[in-house]
Short mmCIF file of C-alpha atoms in Angstrom, two decimals:
data_model
loop_
_atom_site.label_atom_id
_atom_site.label_comp_id
_atom_site.label_asym_id
_atom_site.label_seq_id
_atom_site.Cartn_x
_atom_site.Cartn_y
_atom_site.Cartn_z
CA MET A 1 -32.99 39.80 -85.32
CA GLU A 2 -34.03 36.42 -84.03
CA ASN A 3 -30.47 35.70 -82.85
CA ARG A 4 -30.37 39.03 -80.98
CA LEU A 5 -33.61 38.25 -79.13
CA LYS A 6 -32.20 34.87 -78.10
CA MET A 7 -29.07 36.57 -76.75
CA LEU A 8 -31.16 39.07 -74.70
CA ALA A 9 -33.28 36.28 -73.29
CA SER A 10 -30.16 34.34 -72.36
CA GLU A 11 -28.70 37.39 -70.54
CA LYS A 12 -31.96 37.85 -68.53
CA VAL A 13 -31.92 34.26 -67.42
CA GLU A 14 -28.27 34.55 -66.36
CA ASN A 15 -28.93 37.78 -64.45
CA SER A 16 -31.95 36.20 -62.82
CA LYS A 17 -29.80 33.30 -61.64
CA ARG A 18 -27.28 35.68 -60.13
CA LEU A 19 -29.98 37.51 -58.19
CA THR A 20 -31.67 34.35 -56.94
CA ILE A 21 -30.87 33.58 -53.24
CA ARG A 22 -30.60 29.95 -52.33
CA PRO A 23 -33.25 28.78 -49.78
CA GLY A 24 -30.64 28.05 -47.02
CA ILE A 25 -29.11 31.52 -47.28
CA LYS A 26 -32.56 33.17 -47.33
CA VAL A 27 -33.59 31.55 -44.00
CA TRP A 28 -30.30 32.45 -42.33
CA LEU A 29 -30.51 36.07 -43.43
CA ALA A 30 -34.13 36.37 -42.31
CA ARG A 31 -33.26 35.00 -38.86
CA ALA A 32 -30.33 37.38 -38.49
CA ILE A 33 -32.43 40.39 -39.42
CA THR A 34 -35.28 39.33 -37.09
CA THR A 35 -32.88 38.77 -34.19
CA ALA A 36 -31.29 42.18 -34.68
CA ILE A 37 -34.72 43.85 -34.72
CA ILE A 38 -35.85 42.03 -31.54
CA TRP A 39 -32.69 42.94 -29.61
CA THR A 40 -32.99 46.57 -30.73
CA ILE A 41 -36.58 46.73 -29.48
CA PHE A 42 -35.58 44.99 -26.21
CA ALA A 43 -32.74 47.46 -25.58
CA GLN A 44 -35.07 50.40 -26.24
CA MET A 45 -37.67 48.98 -23.83
CA ILE A 46 -35.05 48.65 -21.07
CA ALA A 47 -33.89 52.21 -21.62
CA LEU A 48 -37.49 53.44 -21.57
CA ARG A 49 -38.24 51.53 -18.36
CA GLU A 50 -35.18 52.98 -16.59
CA LEU A 51 -36.21 56.45 -17.73
CA LEU A 52 -39.90 56.26 -16.83
CA GLY A 53 -40.11 53.42 -14.32
CA PRO A 54 -41.68 54.46 -10.98
CA ILE A 55 -39.55 54.58 -7.85
CA LEU A 56 -40.43 51.92 -5.29
CA LEU A 57 -42.60 53.26 -2.54
CA LYS A 58 -40.25 54.68 0.04
CA GLY A 59 -40.98 53.20 3.44
CA MET A 60 -43.37 50.56 2.15
CA PRO A 61 -44.80 48.64 5.13
CA TYR A 62 -43.14 45.26 5.43
CA CYS A 63 -43.57 42.27 7.61
CA PHE A 64 -43.70 39.23 5.40
CA SER A 65 -43.05 39.97 1.74
CA SER A 66 -45.76 38.79 -0.63
CA PRO A 67 -45.76 38.96 -4.44
CA ILE A 68 -48.45 40.92 -6.27
CA VAL A 69 -50.75 38.43 -7.99
CA PHE A 70 -53.68 38.25 -10.39
CA GLN A 71 -56.51 35.86 -9.57
CA ILE A 72 -59.22 34.71 -11.97
CA GLY A 73 -61.84 32.62 -10.21
CA GLU A 74 -60.20 29.55 -8.73
CA LYS A 75 -57.32 29.53 -11.22
CA SER A 76 -53.69 29.59 -10.13
CA LEU A 77 -52.04 32.84 -9.09
CA VAL A 78 -49.48 34.37 -11.41
CA PRO A 79 -46.99 36.86 -9.89
CA THR A 80 -46.41 40.09 -11.78
CA LYS A 81 -42.95 41.28 -12.64
CA VAL A 82 -41.24 43.46 -10.06
CA VAL A 83 -40.68 46.97 -11.38
CA LEU A 84 -37.23 48.16 -10.34
CA PRO A 85 -36.53 51.80 -9.54
CA PRO A 86 -34.26 53.58 -12.00
CA LYS A 87 -30.56 53.59 -11.18
CA ARG A 88 -29.25 56.73 -9.54
CA ILE A 89 -26.48 58.26 -11.59
CA TYR A 90 -23.78 60.04 -9.63
CA LYS A 91 -20.02 60.58 -9.57
CA ASN A 92 -18.63 57.80 -7.39
CA ASN A 93 -16.40 59.15 -4.61
CA GLY A 94 -15.07 55.75 -3.57
CA TYR A 95 -16.03 52.44 -2.01
CA LEU A 96 -17.33 51.92 1.52
CA MET A 97 -16.77 48.56 3.20
CA VAL A 98 -18.36 47.87 6.58
CA SER A 99 -18.02 45.12 9.18
CA CYS A 100 -21.03 45.00 11.48
CA ASN A 101 -20.71 44.04 15.12
CA GLY A 102 -23.20 42.58 17.60
CA GLY A 103 -26.38 40.56 17.29
CA LEU A 104 -28.95 40.54 14.50
CA ASN A 105 -30.81 43.73 15.37
CA GLN A 106 -27.71 45.69 16.31
CA MET A 107 -26.37 44.83 12.86
CA ARG A 108 -29.72 45.56 11.22
CA ALA A 109 -29.77 49.13 12.53
CA ALA A 110 -26.11 49.57 11.56
CA ILE A 111 -26.81 48.49 7.98
CA CYS A 112 -29.53 51.14 7.74
CA ASP A 113 -27.08 53.77 8.99
CA MET A 114 -24.38 52.71 6.53
CA VAL A 115 -26.75 52.93 3.55
CA ALA A 116 -27.73 56.46 4.58
CA ILE A 117 -24.07 57.45 4.98
CA ALA A 118 -23.12 55.95 1.60
CA ARG A 119 -25.99 57.86 -0.02
CA GLN A 120 -24.91 61.18 1.48
CA LEU A 121 -21.26 60.71 0.53
CA ASN A 122 -22.00 59.52 -3.03
CA VAL A 123 -20.00 56.33 -2.64
CA THR A 124 -20.49 52.70 -3.61
CA LEU A 125 -21.43 50.44 -0.69
CA VAL A 126 -20.19 46.85 -0.56
CA VAL A 127 -22.72 44.42 0.95
CA PRO A 128 -21.99 44.55 4.70
CA GLU A 129 -20.01 41.83 6.42
CA LEU A 130 -21.81 40.37 9.45
CA ASP A 131 -20.25 39.70 12.84
CA LYS A 132 -18.89 36.17 13.23
CA THR A 133 -16.65 36.74 16.25
CA SER A 134 -19.10 37.92 18.90
CA PHE A 135 -20.38 35.80 21.78
CA TRP A 136 -22.85 33.96 19.53
CA ALA A 137 -20.20 33.02 16.90
CA ASP A 138 -22.81 32.86 14.14
CA PRO A 139 -21.14 31.99 10.80
CA SER A 140 -24.05 33.42 8.76
CA ASP A 141 -23.26 35.80 5.90
CA PHE A 142 -25.54 38.61 4.76
CA GLN A 143 -27.18 36.46 2.09
CA ASP A 144 -27.92 33.73 4.64
CA ILE A 145 -30.22 36.09 6.55
CA PHE A 146 -31.35 38.77 4.11
CA ASP A 147 -32.49 38.68 0.48
CA VAL A 148 -29.32 40.24 -0.91
CA ASN A 149 -30.64 40.78 -4.45
CA HIS A 150 -33.71 42.59 -3.14
CA PHE A 151 -31.48 44.69 -0.88
CA ILE A 152 -29.37 45.80 -3.84
CA THR A 153 -32.10 46.37 -6.43
CA SER A 154 -34.68 48.02 -4.17
CA LEU A 155 -32.19 50.74 -3.23
CA ARG A 156 -30.56 51.30 -6.60
CA ASP A 157 -32.23 54.69 -7.05
CA GLU A 158 -30.46 55.83 -3.86
CA VAL A 159 -27.06 54.16 -3.74
CA ARG A 160 -24.98 51.73 -5.76
CA ILE A 161 -24.45 48.49 -3.81
CA LEU A 162 -22.09 45.69 -4.91
CA LYS A 163 -21.72 42.17 -3.55
CA GLN A 164 -17.94 42.57 -3.70
CA LEU A 165 -15.32 45.07 -4.78
CA PRO A 166 -14.38 45.26 -8.46
CA THR A 167 -11.19 43.31 -9.21
CA ARG A 168 -8.97 46.37 -9.73
CA VAL A 169 -10.20 47.95 -6.48
CA LYS A 170 -9.86 44.67 -4.59
CA LYS A 171 -6.19 44.59 -5.57
CA ARG A 172 -5.69 48.00 -3.92
CA VAL A 173 -7.13 46.59 -0.69
CA GLU A 174 -4.89 43.52 -0.91
CA GLN A 175 -1.90 45.84 -1.37
CA GLY A 176 -2.82 47.70 1.83
CA LEU A 177 -3.91 50.88 0.03
CA SER A 178 -7.30 51.12 1.76
CA PHE A 179 -8.03 52.82 5.09
CA THR A 180 -9.60 51.07 8.11
CA MET A 181 -11.12 52.83 11.11
CA SER A 182 -13.91 52.89 13.71
CA PRO A 183 -16.06 56.01 13.31
CA ILE A 184 -17.12 58.01 16.35
CA SER A 185 -20.42 56.95 17.90
CA TRP A 186 -23.59 59.04 17.53
CA SER A 187 -22.02 61.30 14.89
CA ASN A 188 -23.96 63.75 12.76
CA ILE A 189 -23.75 63.46 8.99
CA THR A 190 -21.36 66.43 8.90
CA TYR A 191 -18.77 64.25 10.66
CA TYR A 192 -18.86 61.84 7.74
CA GLU A 193 -18.76 64.65 5.19
CA ASN A 194 -15.81 66.38 6.88
CA GLN A 195 -13.82 63.41 8.23
CA ILE A 196 -14.69 60.28 6.24
CA LEU A 197 -15.25 61.68 2.74
CA PRO A 198 -11.70 63.12 2.45
CA LEU A 199 -10.35 59.68 3.37
CA LEU A 200 -12.50 58.10 0.67
CA LEU A 201 -11.25 60.58 -1.93
CA LYS A 202 -7.65 59.90 -0.90
CA HIS A 203 -7.68 56.12 -0.44
CA LYS A 204 -10.64 55.18 -2.72
CA VAL A 205 -11.65 52.47 -0.21
CA VAL A 206 -12.54 53.02 3.45
CA HIS A 207 -13.36 50.11 5.74
CA LEU A 208 -15.47 50.89 8.82
CA ASN A 209 -14.84 48.01 11.21
CA ARG A 210 -17.45 48.94 13.84
CA THR A 211 -20.87 50.18 12.83
CA ASP A 212 -23.12 50.07 15.91
CA ALA A 213 -24.69 53.41 16.88
CA ARG A 214 -22.40 55.38 14.56
CA LEU A 215 -25.08 57.76 13.27
CA ALA A 216 -26.96 60.20 15.50
CA ASN A 217 -30.57 59.68 16.52
CA ASN A 218 -31.53 63.31 15.97
CA GLY A 219 -30.42 66.44 14.14
CA LEU A 220 -30.45 64.75 10.73
CA HIS A 221 -32.30 65.87 7.62
CA THR A 222 -35.71 64.26 7.15
CA ASP A 223 -34.56 62.63 3.90
CA ILE A 224 -31.81 60.78 5.76
CA GLN A 225 -34.23 59.59 8.43
CA LYS A 226 -36.73 58.38 5.84
CA LEU A 227 -34.00 56.53 3.97
CA ARG A 228 -33.06 54.72 7.19
CA CYS A 229 -36.71 53.69 7.48
CA ARG A 230 -36.86 52.58 3.87
CA VAL A 231 -33.86 50.32 4.35
CA ASN A 232 -35.19 48.92 7.61
CA PHE A 233 -38.82 48.37 6.61
CA ASN A 234 -38.46 47.49 2.94
CA ALA A 235 -34.95 46.72 1.73
CA LEU A 236 -33.91 44.41 4.59
CA ARG A 237 -36.16 41.50 3.70
CA PHE A 238 -35.33 38.12 5.20
CA THR A 239 -34.56 35.16 2.94
CA SER A 240 -37.49 33.15 1.60
CA GLN A 241 -36.52 30.20 3.81
CA ILE A 242 -36.71 32.33 6.97
CA GLU A 243 -39.93 34.05 5.90
CA GLU A 244 -41.68 30.81 4.96
CA LEU A 245 -40.88 29.26 8.34
CA GLY A 246 -41.93 32.46 10.10
CA ARG A 247 -45.28 32.33 8.29
CA ARG A 248 -45.76 28.75 9.37
CA ILE A 249 -45.18 29.61 13.04
CA VAL A 250 -47.63 32.52 12.86
CA ARG A 251 -50.20 30.37 11.06
CA ILE A 252 -50.01 27.68 13.78
CA LEU A 253 -50.42 30.32 16.49
CA ARG A 254 -53.31 32.07 14.72
CA GLU A 255 -55.19 28.80 14.28
CA ARG A 256 -55.16 28.46 18.07
CA GLY A 257 -56.26 32.04 18.78
CA PRO A 258 -54.67 35.34 19.88
CA PHE A 259 -51.06 35.32 21.04
CA ILE A 260 -48.59 37.51 22.89
CA VAL A 261 -44.86 37.55 22.25
CA LEU A 262 -42.79 37.81 25.41
CA HIS A 263 -39.20 38.77 24.69
CA LEU A 264 -37.80 37.19 27.83
CA ARG A 265 -34.16 38.28 28.06
CA TYR A 266 -33.15 35.84 30.74
CA GLU A 267 -30.39 33.97 28.95
CA MET A 268 -27.07 33.23 30.62
CA ASP A 269 -25.05 35.65 28.47
CA MET A 270 -27.51 38.49 29.13
CA LEU A 271 -27.30 38.00 32.90
CA ALA A 272 -23.51 37.67 32.86
CA PHE A 273 -23.08 40.75 30.70
CA SER A 274 -25.47 42.92 32.74
CA GLY A 275 -24.31 41.56 36.10
CA CYS A 276 -27.91 40.90 37.10
CA ALA A 277 -28.31 37.89 39.38
CA HIS A 278 -31.50 38.61 41.36
CA GLY A 279 -33.03 35.33 42.48
CA CYS A 280 -29.98 33.25 41.58
CA ASP A 281 -28.25 31.05 44.14
CA ILE A 282 -24.57 31.41 45.09
CA LYS A 283 -23.35 28.84 42.55
CA GLU A 284 -25.26 30.56 39.75
CA GLU A 285 -23.90 33.97 40.73
CA GLU A 286 -20.35 32.59 40.67
CA GLU A 287 -20.95 31.01 37.27
CA LEU A 288 -22.26 34.29 35.84
CA THR A 289 -19.29 36.21 37.26
CA ARG A 290 -16.80 33.76 35.74
CA MET A 291 -18.47 34.16 32.37
CA ARG A 292 -18.31 37.97 32.62
CA TYR A 293 -14.58 37.87 33.32
CA ALA A 294 -14.02 35.38 30.48
CA TYR A 295 -14.95 37.97 27.84
CA PRO A 296 -12.44 40.86 27.69
CA MET A 297 -14.74 42.95 25.48
CA TRP A 298 -17.28 43.13 28.31
CA LYS A 299 -15.77 46.17 30.02
CA GLU A 300 -17.71 46.27 33.29
CA LYS A 301 -16.59 43.51 35.66
CA VAL A 302 -17.49 44.46 39.26
CA ILE A 303 -21.26 44.97 39.37
CA ASN A 304 -23.66 45.46 42.27
CA SER A 305 -26.57 43.32 41.07
CA GLU A 306 -29.22 44.55 43.53
CA LEU A 307 -28.36 48.23 43.01
CA LYS A 308 -28.55 47.81 39.28
CA ARG A 309 -31.91 46.06 39.59
CA LYS A 310 -33.37 48.88 41.69
CA GLU A 311 -32.27 51.35 39.01
CA GLY A 312 -34.32 49.38 36.47
CA LEU A 313 -31.25 48.24 34.52
CA CYS A 314 -31.85 44.48 34.80
CA PRO A 315 -34.09 42.24 32.71
CA LEU A 316 -37.14 41.08 34.63
CA THR A 317 -36.98 37.55 36.02
CA PRO A 318 -39.60 34.94 35.01
CA GLU A 319 -41.12 35.29 38.51
CA GLU A 320 -41.33 39.08 38.19
CA ILE A 321 -42.87 38.90 34.74
CA ALA A 322 -45.51 36.40 35.97
CA LEU A 323 -46.62 38.89 38.62
CA THR A 324 -46.54 41.79 36.15
CA LEU A 325 -48.64 40.06 33.46
CA THR A 326 -51.20 39.00 36.04
CA ALA A 327 -51.39 42.52 37.47
CA LEU A 328 -51.88 43.95 33.97
CA GLY A 329 -54.90 41.68 33.54
CA ILE A 330 -53.46 39.43 30.82
CA ASP A 331 -55.70 36.38 30.24
CA HIS A 332 -54.07 33.37 31.91
CA ASN A 333 -55.11 31.11 29.03
CA VAL A 334 -53.68 33.23 26.23
CA GLN A 335 -50.81 31.85 24.16
CA ILE A 336 -47.49 33.38 25.13
CA TYR A 337 -44.72 32.86 22.60
CA ILE A 338 -41.29 33.05 24.26
CA ALA A 339 -38.91 34.89 21.94
CA ALA A 340 -35.54 34.13 23.50
CA GLY A 341 -32.66 31.73 23.67
CA GLU A 342 -32.26 29.15 26.41
CA ILE A 343 -33.60 30.52 29.71
CA TYR A 344 -31.02 30.45 32.50
CA GLY A 345 -32.12 27.98 35.13
CA GLY A 346 -34.29 26.06 32.68
CA GLU A 347 -37.62 24.56 33.71
CA LYS A 348 -36.99 25.28 37.40
CA ARG A 349 -36.75 29.02 36.73
CA MET A 350 -39.76 29.00 34.38
CA ALA A 351 -42.01 27.08 36.79
CA SER A 352 -43.79 30.10 38.31
CA LEU A 353 -44.46 31.69 34.91
CA LEU A 354 -45.70 28.38 33.50
CA ARG A 355 -47.95 27.87 36.51
CA GLU A 356 -49.69 31.22 35.95
CA PHE A 357 -49.69 31.05 32.12
CA PRO A 358 -49.80 27.37 31.04
CA ASN A 359 -49.92 28.13 27.30
CA LEU A 360 -46.24 29.03 26.96
CA VAL A 361 -44.88 28.09 23.54
CA ARG A 362 -41.63 28.44 21.63
CA LYS A 363 -40.67 27.80 18.04
CA GLU A 364 -39.05 24.57 19.21
CA THR A 365 -42.41 23.34 20.59
CA LEU A 366 -44.48 24.48 17.60
CA LEU A 367 -42.24 22.96 14.93
CA GLN A 368 -40.60 19.62 14.30
CA PRO A 369 -36.84 19.33 14.96
CA SER A 370 -36.32 18.81 11.23
CA ASP A 371 -37.90 22.22 10.52
CA LEU A 372 -35.19 23.97 12.52
CA MET A 373 -32.30 21.74 11.48
CA ASP A 374 -30.86 24.28 9.04
CA PHE A 375 -31.08 27.03 11.66
CA GLN A 376 -29.22 25.28 14.46
CA ASN A 377 -26.02 27.06 15.57
CA HIS A 378 -27.14 30.14 13.62
CA SER A 379 -28.37 32.46 16.36
CA SER A 380 -29.09 35.37 14.00
CA GLN A 381 -31.31 33.22 11.79
CA MET A 382 -33.17 31.95 14.86
CA ALA A 383 -33.54 35.55 16.03
CA ALA A 384 -34.94 36.46 12.61
CA LEU A 385 -37.75 33.93 13.12
CA ASP A 386 -38.56 35.45 16.52
CA TYR A 387 -38.46 38.90 14.93
CA LEU A 388 -41.10 37.97 12.36
CA VAL A 389 -43.37 36.37 14.95
CA SER A 390 -42.96 39.42 17.18
CA LEU A 391 -44.14 41.74 14.42
CA GLU A 392 -47.30 39.68 13.92
CA SER A 393 -48.27 39.25 17.59
CA ASP A 394 -51.33 40.84 19.16
CA ILE A 395 -49.12 42.27 21.91
CA PHE A 396 -45.35 42.46 22.14
CA ILE A 397 -43.80 42.65 25.62
CA PRO A 398 -40.02 42.99 26.02
CA THR A 399 -38.56 42.42 29.49
CA TYR A 400 -35.38 44.37 28.68
CA ASP A 401 -34.71 47.25 26.30
CA GLY A 402 -32.06 45.57 24.17
CA ASN A 403 -31.60 45.97 20.44
CA MET A 404 -34.33 43.53 19.41
CA ALA A 405 -36.85 45.08 21.79
CA LYS A 406 -36.13 48.55 20.40
CA VAL A 407 -36.12 47.65 16.71
CA VAL A 408 -39.28 45.54 16.98
CA GLU A 409 -40.98 48.36 18.89
CA GLY A 410 -40.18 50.79 16.07
CA HIS A 411 -41.25 48.35 13.37
CA ARG A 412 -44.57 47.73 15.12
CA ARG A 413 -45.10 51.50 15.33
CA PHE A 414 -44.49 51.66 11.60
CA LEU A 415 -47.03 48.88 10.97
CA GLY A 416 -49.81 50.95 12.53
CA PHE A 417 -48.79 51.40 16.17
CA LYS A 418 -49.42 47.78 17.08
CA LYS A 419 -49.62 47.34 20.85
CA THR A 420 -46.24 47.07 22.55
CA ILE A 421 -46.19 47.15 26.35
CA LEU A 422 -43.03 48.99 27.38
CA LEU A 423 -42.45 47.93 30.96
CA ASP A 424 -41.18 50.50 33.45
CA ARG A 425 -38.70 48.19 35.16
CA ARG A 426 -37.54 50.67 37.77
CA LEU A 427 -41.08 51.21 38.99
CA LEU A 428 -41.99 47.53 38.63
CA VAL A 429 -39.24 46.12 40.84
CA ASN A 430 -40.10 48.68 43.50
CA LEU A 431 -43.79 47.72 43.42
CA ILE A 432 -42.96 44.01 43.32
CA ASP A 433 -40.75 44.34 46.40
CA GLN A 434 -43.50 46.25 48.24
CA TYR A 435 -46.08 43.60 47.33
CA SER A 436 -43.70 40.79 48.32
CA ASN A 437 -43.03 42.24 51.78
CA GLY A 438 -46.70 42.97 52.39
CA SER A 439 -46.57 46.75 52.04
CA LEU A 440 -49.07 46.64 49.17
CA SER A 441 -52.22 44.56 48.80
CA TRP A 442 -52.83 42.77 45.50
CA ASP A 443 -55.45 45.29 44.42
CA GLU A 444 -53.17 48.22 45.20
CA PHE A 445 -50.31 46.50 43.38
CA SER A 446 -52.42 45.73 40.30
CA ILE A 447 -53.95 49.20 40.07
CA ALA A 448 -50.52 50.87 40.38
CA ILE A 449 -49.08 48.74 37.58
CA LYS A 450 -52.04 49.34 35.26
CA GLU A 451 -51.96 53.10 35.84
CA ALA A 452 -48.20 53.22 35.23
CA HIS A 453 -48.51 51.59 31.80
CA VAL A 454 -51.56 53.31 30.34
CA TYR A 455 -49.32 55.50 28.16
CA ARG A 456 -46.62 52.90 27.58
CA MET A 457 -48.35 50.89 24.86
CA GLY A 458 -46.40 51.99 21.78
CA SER A 459 -48.82 54.82 20.95
CA PRO A 460 -47.77 57.78 18.76
CA LYS A 461 -45.36 60.22 20.35
CA ARG A 462 -42.34 62.36 19.56
CA ARG A 463 -38.86 61.00 20.14
CA ILE A 464 -37.11 62.61 23.11
CA ALA A 465 -33.84 64.31 22.15
CA ILE A 466 -31.23 65.14 24.79
CA PRO A 467 -28.48 67.40 23.36
CA ASP A 468 -24.93 66.28 24.21
CA ARG A 469 -26.23 63.04 25.79
CA PRO A 470 -27.13 60.82 22.82
CA LYS A 471 -26.92 57.56 24.81
CA GLU A 472 -29.71 58.75 27.10
CA GLU A 473 -32.13 60.01 24.46
CA ASP A 474 -34.76 57.92 22.68
CA TYR A 475 -33.34 55.56 20.09
CA PHE A 476 -34.23 56.38 16.48
CA TYR A 477 -35.14 52.80 15.56
CA SER A 478 -37.54 52.40 18.49
CA ASN A 479 -39.54 55.45 17.40
CA PRO A 480 -38.73 56.70 13.88
CA HIS A 481 -41.41 59.39 14.08
CA GLU A 482 -40.22 61.11 10.88
CA CYS A 483 -41.56 58.07 9.01
CA LEU A 484 -44.84 57.77 10.91
CA GLN A 485 -48.23 59.48 10.81
CA LEU A 486 -48.51 61.09 14.24
CA ILE A 487 -51.79 62.19 15.73
CA ASP A 488 -50.75 65.66 16.93
CA GLU A 489 -48.99 66.72 13.75
CA PRO A 490 -49.76 65.47 10.21
CA LEU A 491 -46.69 64.08 8.49
CA GLU A 492 -46.25 62.64 5.04
CA SER A 493 -47.75 59.17 5.28
CA THR A 494 -45.51 56.23 4.49
CA LEU A 495 -48.29 53.70 5.01
CA SER A 496 -50.12 54.33 1.74
#
């Protein structure tokens, strides 16, 4: 009996040894199990966030982006995590590649159009390629001007956007299996559904090599218009480097008092392109003409400068704008920020404007040369700085209705109908000529100009549509009224 008990005890000890886990193995197994549990929880949290996460506010007002922060007393600010909208799930009909043409704001509007088109066609959009071959020859890529990651993620509930084509699709393009074309200007969305979508289904990749003014101003569904606004006012955020420098310029100006931004389109290329030479001497006129003929893409060559001016189709000269600002009653001591490139004629041509308004400033005079070093020879990045300052100004005054003037006007409307004086150039040059030849006294001249611009201050109004003449109707991006709260008719607010 005693021997049997010893045998049982021996078996229990042996079994116990077999079941005992060595300390090293126990730690390893515990870590593996813990890691597996953590990753499982993490994956479930991601899935739950994508399912329940709120969509980013569509049409969120944007000037300078600023992170949401918590503040406790005087302690440091801690940014909260950005909540991404859930991905939109759809059957992909192909890949849309686009090459933008023109300056910064022409490309900006085109990008908004292309996102809306990609959304309607259920295709994947490749981050747009920016123009590097135009007059300005700016080598900047999309990510050099815009926050590309924000662009992609903030729109992911609307359209899938990739930085580049997938490898297998890229090979098709390299083999010449894609389709390249220039879409028809001012087209309705049905044009893209009937003409472009079949090409996407057939070739898988369509490359649109010109994108300016390719989508109509009017006749589009409200959802399309609001998406264009969302891209323009929220998704197209400038890079942190551009925004930080823009803030610094605005801060310097604000410390000195109120300021006006004057978008003075009196650069050499603008005058050569438009054929406007009022006030120039013979040598300058010849120089502008030579430049116009040097660029084959500028179609119009023989231009009657004075006739064009009388029709209101020329940018105002510095002398004309000095008279106009004075007649409007602008304080002569106010800061006027010149948003423009190099003024044709230099200091000599700016003398009369400087004499009447001595506080003329530019980014080059407000900042040190080292601050702008990275922006030199990058006209679109320099224009982005002017764009940001223009949005923040107390008054914005464009002297010509180019792309920047129009897009800034619309953005300022979106930010609460900030004052934008839209000069009636046709009337102005007529009044200026009458005042110059003595037909009008100063008081008569000033009163006429003030009365003419009472309702041209960027106040709420409906966009004018002209059927069959899209080039003559109001531009969508200068007055995107579908995205605004108008006075005469309540619309869904996008400013909340």
